[in-house]
mmCIF file of C-alpha atoms and ligand atoms in Angstrom:
data_model
loop_
_atom_site.group_PDB
_atom_site.id
_atom_site.type_symbol
_atom_site.label_atom_id
_atom_site.label_comp_id
_atom_site.label_asym_id
_atom_site.label_seq_id
_atom_site.Cartn_x
_atom_site.Cartn_y
_atom_site.Cartn_z
ATOM 1 C CA MET A 1383 -1.040 128.309 -89.353
ATOM 2 C CA ASN A 1384 0.732 126.243 -91.996
ATOM 3 C CA LEU A 1385 -2.511 125.783 -93.906
ATOM 4 C CA ALA A 1386 -5.715 127.808 -93.854
ATOM 5 C CA LEU A 1387 -8.595 125.428 -93.227
ATOM 6 C CA LEU A 1388 -11.623 126.498 -95.244
ATOM 7 C CA PHE A 1389 -15.194 125.782 -94.171
ATOM 8 C CA ASP A 1390 -18.286 125.741 -96.377
ATOM 9 C CA ASP A 1391 -19.329 129.211 -95.253
ATOM 10 C CA ASP A 1392 -15.936 130.654 -96.295
ATOM 11 C CA PHE A 1393 -16.758 129.905 -99.952
ATOM 12 C CA ILE A 1394 -18.533 132.558 -102.021
ATOM 13 C CA ARG A 1395 -18.164 130.546 -105.258
ATOM 14 C CA THR A 1396 -16.876 127.086 -106.067
ATOM 15 C CA ASP A 1397 -13.286 128.314 -106.293
ATOM 16 C CA ARG A 1398 -13.432 131.529 -104.248
ATOM 17 C CA ALA A 1399 -13.180 131.887 -100.480
ATOM 18 C CA LEU A 1400 -13.032 134.825 -98.092
ATOM 19 C CA LEU A 1401 -10.812 134.844 -95.022
ATOM 20 C CA ARG A 1402 -11.568 137.159 -92.122
ATOM 21 C CA GLY A 1403 -10.728 137.440 -88.424
ATOM 22 C CA ARG A 1404 -7.916 135.265 -87.049
ATOM 23 C CA ARG A 1405 -6.903 133.831 -90.412
ATOM 24 C CA LEU A 1406 -6.803 137.240 -92.094
ATOM 25 C CA GLU A 1407 -4.749 138.606 -89.200
ATOM 26 C CA HIS A 1408 -2.306 135.707 -89.530
ATOM 27 C CA LEU A 1409 -1.938 136.291 -93.275
ATOM 28 C CA LYS A 1410 -1.173 139.951 -92.754
ATOM 29 C CA SER A 1411 0.857 140.015 -89.540
ATOM 30 C CA THR A 1412 2.743 136.718 -89.580
ATOM 31 C CA LEU A 1413 2.919 135.642 -93.221
ATOM 32 C CA LYS A 1414 2.967 139.243 -94.470
ATOM 33 C CA VAL A 1415 1.328 138.245 -97.738
ATOM 34 C CA SER A 1416 0.545 140.470 -100.707
ATOM 35 C CA THR A 1417 -1.918 140.216 -103.560
ATOM 36 C CA GLY A 1418 -0.827 137.467 -105.948
ATOM 37 C CA ASP A 1419 0.855 135.354 -103.248
ATOM 38 C CA ARG A 1420 -0.197 131.732 -102.794
ATOM 39 C CA ILE A 1421 -0.873 130.181 -99.422
ATOM 40 C CA PRO A 1422 -1.553 126.541 -98.548
ATOM 41 C CA VAL A 1423 -5.254 125.856 -97.967
ATOM 42 C CA GLY A 1424 -7.479 122.854 -97.432
ATOM 43 C CA ARG A 1425 -11.219 122.273 -97.353
ATOM 44 C CA VAL A 1426 -12.440 120.789 -94.102
ATOM 45 C CA ASN A 1427 -12.738 117.016 -94.521
ATOM 46 C CA GLY A 1428 -11.602 117.447 -98.113
ATOM 47 C CA ALA A 1429 -8.668 118.123 -100.399
ATOM 48 C CA MET A 1430 -5.678 120.402 -99.912
ATOM 49 C CA GLY A 1431 -4.071 122.838 -102.342
ATOM 50 C CA PHE A 1432 -3.385 126.536 -102.492
ATOM 51 C CA GLY A 1433 -5.201 129.825 -102.447
ATOM 52 C CA GLU A 1434 -4.038 132.721 -104.567
ATOM 53 C CA ILE A 1435 -4.703 136.051 -102.919
ATOM 54 C CA MET A 1436 -6.864 138.043 -105.312
ATOM 55 C CA THR A 1437 -7.727 140.957 -103.032
ATOM 56 C CA LEU A 1438 -6.536 141.953 -99.578
ATOM 57 C CA SER A 1439 -8.120 144.573 -97.335
ATOM 58 C CA ASP A 1440 -8.428 145.282 -93.614
ATOM 59 C CA GLN A 1441 -11.693 143.314 -93.591
ATOM 60 C CA GLU A 1442 -10.977 140.270 -95.727
ATOM 61 C CA ALA A 1443 -8.781 138.409 -98.164
ATOM 62 C CA GLU A 1444 -10.321 136.856 -101.237
ATOM 63 C CA LEU A 1445 -8.628 133.667 -102.399
ATOM 64 C CA ARG A 1446 -8.845 131.789 -105.678
ATOM 65 C CA VAL A 1447 -8.763 128.226 -104.416
ATOM 66 C CA THR A 1448 -7.196 125.258 -106.200
ATOM 67 C CA LEU A 1449 -7.614 121.935 -104.430
ATOM 68 C CA GLU A 1450 -5.565 119.073 -105.815
ATOM 69 C CA GLY A 1451 -4.100 116.816 -103.112
ATOM 70 C CA SER A 1452 -5.164 114.546 -100.297
ATOM 71 C CA PRO A 1453 -4.600 115.271 -96.620
ATOM 72 C CA PRO A 1454 -2.156 113.008 -94.753
ATOM 73 C CA PRO A 1455 -3.691 109.755 -93.477
ATOM 74 C CA GLY A 1456 -5.092 109.831 -89.951
ATOM 75 C CA LEU A 1457 -3.793 107.497 -87.281
ATOM 76 C CA PRO A 1458 -5.723 104.262 -86.707
ATOM 77 C CA LEU A 1459 -6.124 105.250 -83.080
ATOM 78 C CA THR A 1460 -9.018 105.758 -80.723
ATOM 79 C CA LEU A 1461 -7.849 107.940 -77.840
ATOM 80 C CA ILE A 1462 -9.784 107.665 -74.601
ATOM 81 C CA LEU A 1463 -8.812 110.523 -72.375
ATOM 82 C CA ALA A 1464 -9.890 111.262 -68.826
ATOM 83 C CA MET A 1465 -11.120 114.860 -69.014
ATOM 84 C CA PRO A 1466 -8.085 117.098 -68.400
ATOM 85 C CA ARG A 1467 -8.193 120.376 -66.509
ATOM 86 C CA PRO A 1468 -9.426 123.167 -68.822
ATOM 87 C CA LYS A 1469 -6.189 125.019 -69.440
ATOM 88 C CA MET A 1470 -4.489 121.758 -70.406
ATOM 89 C CA PHE A 1471 -7.518 120.511 -72.340
ATOM 90 C CA ARG A 1472 -7.188 123.088 -75.154
ATOM 91 C CA ARG A 1473 -3.535 122.246 -75.683
ATOM 92 C CA VAL A 1474 -4.180 118.501 -75.623
ATOM 93 C CA LEU A 1475 -6.976 118.872 -78.184
ATOM 94 C CA GLN A 1476 -4.750 120.888 -80.507
ATOM 95 C CA THR A 1477 -1.921 118.388 -80.072
ATOM 96 C CA CYS A 1478 -4.212 115.439 -80.827
ATOM 97 C CA ALA A 1479 -5.430 117.139 -84.008
ATOM 98 C CA SER A 1480 -1.842 117.897 -85.068
ATOM 99 C CA LEU A 1481 -0.747 114.312 -84.446
ATOM 100 C CA GLY A 1482 -3.500 112.872 -86.645
ATOM 101 C CA VAL A 1483 -5.728 111.434 -83.913
ATOM 102 C CA LYS A 1484 -9.225 111.324 -85.410
ATOM 103 C CA ASP A 1485 -11.287 109.663 -82.715
ATOM 104 C CA ILE A 1486 -11.234 111.174 -79.224
ATOM 105 C CA TRP A 1487 -13.372 110.079 -76.292
ATOM 106 C CA LEU A 1488 -13.439 112.305 -73.216
ATOM 107 C CA ILE A 1489 -14.443 110.290 -70.189
ATOM 108 C CA ASN A 1490 -14.989 110.815 -66.510
ATOM 109 C CA SER A 1491 -12.729 109.292 -63.904
ATOM 110 C CA TYR A 1492 -12.691 109.473 -60.098
ATOM 111 C CA LYS A 1493 -9.897 112.048 -60.082
ATOM 112 C CA VAL A 1494 -11.471 114.306 -62.717
ATOM 113 C CA GLU A 1495 -12.795 117.343 -60.866
ATOM 114 C CA LYS A 1496 -16.502 117.910 -61.519
ATOM 115 C CA SER A 1497 -15.797 121.529 -62.457
ATOM 116 C CA PHE A 1498 -13.703 120.400 -65.441
ATOM 117 C CA TRP A 1499 -16.928 119.411 -67.211
ATOM 118 C CA GLN A 1500 -18.211 122.988 -66.938
ATOM 119 C CA THR A 1501 -15.479 124.424 -69.117
ATOM 120 C CA PRO A 1502 -16.638 126.484 -72.099
ATOM 121 C CA TRP A 1503 -13.887 124.741 -74.097
ATOM 122 C CA LEU A 1504 -16.286 121.778 -74.381
ATOM 123 C CA ALA A 1505 -18.822 123.770 -76.410
ATOM 124 C CA ASP A 1506 -19.063 122.612 -80.032
ATOM 125 C CA GLU A 1507 -17.641 125.882 -81.407
ATOM 126 C CA SER A 1508 -14.688 125.788 -79.011
ATOM 127 C CA LEU A 1509 -13.915 122.154 -79.806
ATOM 128 C CA LYS A 1510 -13.992 123.034 -83.502
ATOM 129 C CA GLU A 1511 -11.774 126.090 -82.961
ATOM 130 C CA ASN A 1512 -9.054 124.185 -81.106
ATOM 131 C CA LEU A 1513 -9.143 121.189 -83.419
ATOM 132 C CA THR A 1514 -8.889 123.605 -86.368
ATOM 133 C CA LEU A 1515 -5.777 125.185 -84.836
ATOM 134 C CA GLY A 1516 -4.210 121.730 -84.519
ATOM 135 C CA LEU A 1517 -5.116 120.755 -88.086
ATOM 136 C CA GLU A 1518 -3.829 124.046 -89.493
ATOM 137 C CA GLN A 1519 -0.560 123.584 -87.631
ATOM 138 C CA ALA A 1520 -0.003 120.107 -89.070
ATOM 139 C CA LYS A 1521 -1.451 120.726 -92.574
ATOM 140 C CA ASP A 1522 -4.394 118.381 -92.329
ATOM 141 C CA THR A 1523 -8.071 118.848 -93.173
ATOM 142 C CA VAL A 1524 -9.869 115.930 -91.549
ATOM 143 C CA MET A 1525 -11.698 117.090 -88.442
ATOM 144 C CA PRO A 1526 -11.388 114.681 -85.483
ATOM 145 C CA GLN A 1527 -14.565 113.424 -83.837
ATOM 146 C CA VAL A 1528 -14.947 114.134 -80.127
ATOM 147 C CA HIS A 1529 -17.284 112.068 -77.949
ATOM 148 C CA ILE A 1530 -18.121 113.020 -74.381
ATOM 149 C CA ARG A 1531 -18.981 110.440 -71.739
ATOM 150 C CA LYS A 1532 -19.503 111.821 -68.257
ATOM 151 C CA LEU A 1533 -20.073 108.457 -66.552
ATOM 152 C CA PHE A 1534 -17.125 106.065 -66.321
ATOM 153 C CA LYS A 1535 -18.808 102.759 -65.501
ATOM 154 C CA PRO A 1536 -21.541 102.717 -68.173
ATOM 155 C CA PHE A 1537 -18.958 103.779 -70.755
ATOM 156 C CA VAL A 1538 -16.492 101.051 -69.820
ATOM 157 C CA GLU A 1539 -19.112 98.325 -69.461
ATOM 158 C CA ASP A 1540 -21.501 99.172 -72.283
ATOM 159 C CA GLU A 1541 -19.499 100.970 -74.979
ATOM 160 C CA LEU A 1542 -15.821 100.194 -74.565
ATOM 161 C CA PRO A 1543 -15.943 96.492 -75.506
ATOM 162 C CA ALA A 1544 -17.311 97.367 -78.969
ATOM 163 C CA LEU A 1545 -14.669 100.089 -79.416
ATOM 164 C CA LEU A 1546 -11.919 97.588 -78.627
ATOM 165 C CA ALA A 1547 -13.097 94.849 -80.972
ATOM 166 C CA GLY A 1548 -10.271 93.800 -83.304
ATOM 167 C CA LYS A 1549 -7.874 96.424 -81.941
ATOM 168 C CA ARG A 1550 -4.813 96.515 -79.712
ATOM 169 C CA ALA A 1551 -6.099 98.066 -76.496
ATOM 170 C CA LEU A 1552 -3.849 99.798 -73.986
ATOM 171 C CA VAL A 1553 -4.169 101.805 -70.803
ATOM 172 C CA ALA A 1554 -1.172 103.979 -69.963
ATOM 173 C CA HIS A 1555 -0.583 103.521 -66.264
ATOM 174 C CA PRO A 1556 2.669 104.350 -64.474
ATOM 175 C CA GLY A 1557 4.251 101.576 -62.439
ATOM 176 C CA THR A 1558 2.875 98.624 -64.380
ATOM 177 C CA ALA A 1559 5.194 95.852 -65.568
ATOM 178 C CA THR A 1560 4.830 96.097 -69.343
ATOM 179 C CA PRO A 1561 6.532 98.840 -71.370
ATOM 180 C CA CYS A 1562 4.400 100.637 -73.917
ATOM 181 C CA PRO A 1563 4.788 98.869 -77.286
ATOM 182 C CA THR A 1564 6.247 100.566 -80.355
ATOM 183 C CA HIS A 1565 5.772 100.436 -84.139
ATOM 184 C CA LEU A 1566 2.147 99.250 -84.134
ATOM 185 C CA SER A 1567 0.919 98.401 -87.591
ATOM 186 C CA GLY A 1568 -2.779 97.939 -86.855
ATOM 187 C CA PRO A 1569 -5.568 99.865 -85.152
ATOM 188 C CA ALA A 1570 -5.311 100.604 -81.455
ATOM 189 C CA VAL A 1571 -7.207 102.091 -78.550
ATOM 190 C CA LEU A 1572 -5.250 104.036 -75.937
ATOM 191 C CA CYS A 1573 -6.603 105.147 -72.557
ATOM 192 C CA VAL A 1574 -4.851 108.010 -70.764
ATOM 193 C CA GLY A 1575 -5.690 108.905 -67.181
ATOM 194 C CA PRO A 1576 -6.307 112.185 -65.394
ATOM 195 C CA GLU A 1577 -3.734 114.317 -63.582
ATOM 196 C CA GLY A 1578 -4.053 112.138 -60.461
ATOM 197 C CA GLY A 1579 -4.048 108.892 -62.496
ATOM 198 C CA PHE A 1580 -6.701 106.198 -62.873
ATOM 199 C CA THR A 1581 -7.717 104.495 -59.609
ATOM 200 C CA ASP A 1582 -6.997 100.781 -59.119
ATOM 201 C CA TYR A 1583 -10.712 100.093 -59.632
ATOM 202 C CA GLU A 1584 -10.706 101.979 -62.922
ATOM 203 C CA VAL A 1585 -7.606 100.173 -64.170
ATOM 204 C CA GLU A 1586 -9.241 96.844 -63.250
ATOM 205 C CA LYS A 1587 -12.379 97.806 -65.179
ATOM 206 C CA LEU A 1588 -10.345 98.873 -68.225
ATOM 207 C CA GLU A 1589 -8.367 95.636 -68.065
ATOM 208 C CA ALA A 1590 -11.568 93.602 -67.694
ATOM 209 C CA ALA A 1591 -12.845 95.274 -70.876
ATOM 210 C CA GLY A 1592 -9.686 94.125 -72.691
ATOM 211 C CA CYS A 1593 -7.037 96.821 -72.201
ATOM 212 C CA ASP A 1594 -3.433 95.946 -71.351
ATOM 213 C CA SER A 1595 -1.719 98.232 -68.841
ATOM 214 C CA VAL A 1596 1.542 99.692 -70.122
ATOM 215 C CA HIS A 1597 4.083 102.183 -68.848
ATOM 216 C CA LEU A 1598 6.437 104.768 -70.279
ATOM 217 C CA GLY A 1599 9.220 104.373 -67.763
ATOM 218 C CA ALA A 1600 9.829 105.790 -64.325
ATOM 219 C CA ARG A 1601 9.165 109.409 -65.209
ATOM 220 C CA ILE A 1602 5.588 110.520 -64.635
ATOM 221 C CA LEU A 1603 4.579 112.817 -67.451
ATOM 222 C CA ARG A 1604 1.863 115.443 -67.541
ATOM 223 C CA VAL A 1605 -1.091 114.425 -69.701
ATOM 224 C CA GLU A 1606 -0.155 117.000 -72.342
ATOM 225 C CA THR A 1607 3.314 115.414 -72.558
ATOM 226 C CA ALA A 1608 2.225 111.798 -72.115
ATOM 227 C CA VAL A 1609 -0.220 111.951 -75.048
ATOM 228 C CA PRO A 1610 2.300 112.914 -77.766
ATOM 229 C CA VAL A 1611 4.961 110.628 -76.292
ATOM 230 C CA LEU A 1612 2.563 107.662 -76.271
ATOM 231 C CA VAL A 1613 1.145 108.354 -79.711
ATOM 232 C CA SER A 1614 4.522 108.848 -81.385
ATOM 233 C CA ARG A 1615 5.828 105.750 -79.650
ATOM 234 C CA LEU A 1616 2.915 103.647 -80.877
ATOM 235 C CA PHE A 1617 2.812 104.899 -84.467
ATOM 236 C CA ASP A 1618 5.786 105.705 -86.677
ATOM 237 C CA ALA A 1619 3.355 107.467 -89.023
ATOM 238 C CA CYS A 1620 3.021 110.505 -86.820
ATOM 239 C CA LEU A 1621 6.740 111.259 -86.905
HETATM 240 N N1 SAM B 1102 0.202 110.014 -60.053
HETATM 241 C C1 SAM B 1102 -0.476 109.587 -61.248
HETATM 242 C C2 SAM B 1102 -0.312 108.069 -61.447
HETATM 243 O O1 SAM B 1102 0.622 107.514 -60.894
HETATM 244 O O2 SAM B 1102 -1.095 107.461 -62.194
HETATM 245 C C3 SAM B 1102 0.100 110.343 -62.425
HETATM 246 C C4 SAM B 1102 -0.850 110.535 -63.524
HETATM 247 S S1 SAM B 1102 -0.140 111.226 -64.995
HETATM 248 C C5 SAM B 1102 0.116 112.882 -64.551
HETATM 249 C C6 SAM B 1102 -1.523 111.299 -66.035
HETATM 250 C C7 SAM B 1102 -1.659 110.151 -67.004
HETATM 251 O O3 SAM B 1102 -0.623 110.213 -67.987
HETATM 252 C C8 SAM B 1102 -1.556 108.784 -66.402
HETATM 253 O O4 SAM B 1102 -2.785 108.353 -65.834
HETATM 254 C C9 SAM B 1102 -1.123 107.945 -67.587
HETATM 255 O O5 SAM B 1102 -2.222 107.604 -68.390
HETATM 256 C C10 SAM B 1102 -0.211 108.901 -68.340
HETATM 257 N N2 SAM B 1102 1.190 108.759 -67.911
HETATM 258 C C11 SAM B 1102 2.013 109.744 -67.490
HETATM 259 N N3 SAM B 1102 3.235 109.270 -67.224
HETATM 260 C C12 SAM B 1102 3.202 107.937 -67.503
HETATM 261 C C13 SAM B 1102 4.157 106.878 -67.426
HETATM 262 N N4 SAM B 1102 5.406 107.084 -67.031
HETATM 263 N N5 SAM B 1102 3.747 105.648 -67.772
HETATM 264 C C14 SAM B 1102 2.494 105.409 -68.194
HETATM 265 N N6 SAM B 1102 1.553 106.360 -68.270
HETATM 266 C C15 SAM B 1102 1.892 107.611 -67.942
#
């Protein structure tokens, strides 16, 4: 936690916030703070600054909060991700939040197991928790938006064309002819497949909607590796 992300219900006054639970534990066990110390904080979807520790007990830490700076800019990227298996999903979400991805669409695909959609990690609170961990890691405050689409064809036919309008649109697909581009300067949409890859039909549908298939070389990467490699390759800003 390189920044404590503060939510509205953490504030007891305009400039005072209470930290409990995980964040308090981190302050005490990892950062080993004392009264009077300052820690980096940010208000969700707002400014960043510091919190001076006014009181510290086993139950809570009271911070005097000064917010003075802007969070880093988000990436101009819409990430469309075939729903990963649950244990990978949490890590991918955290990674996306840390990288500055602000718009995430979780979609179905033939090789997504139906059970993946039952994961408790898809509950609103769990999404928020994992995105918060990613933001706190990277010192950012702007919460990514997550959209869930459990039917591939209606999403690709009815919604995707509008999402792609005016943007560079890519589908990462091993074995295609075109290498993934680098140093993009404008907005982009990136589709990443499931563990077993997109089917030929799905790639055709994504291409028909306007996506170009691109590859990352001969090595097939796990989704959790492919996402940060693709994103950092596309945008210098996340380095
Ligand atoms: N056997 C699958 C295939 O050939 O498509 C492998 C899928 S890979 C584990 C999961 C996803 O990560 C892929 O659908 C793709 O979006 C992305 N990916 C992984 N390695 C890649 C590479 N070398 N080139 C392009 N995309 C890659």
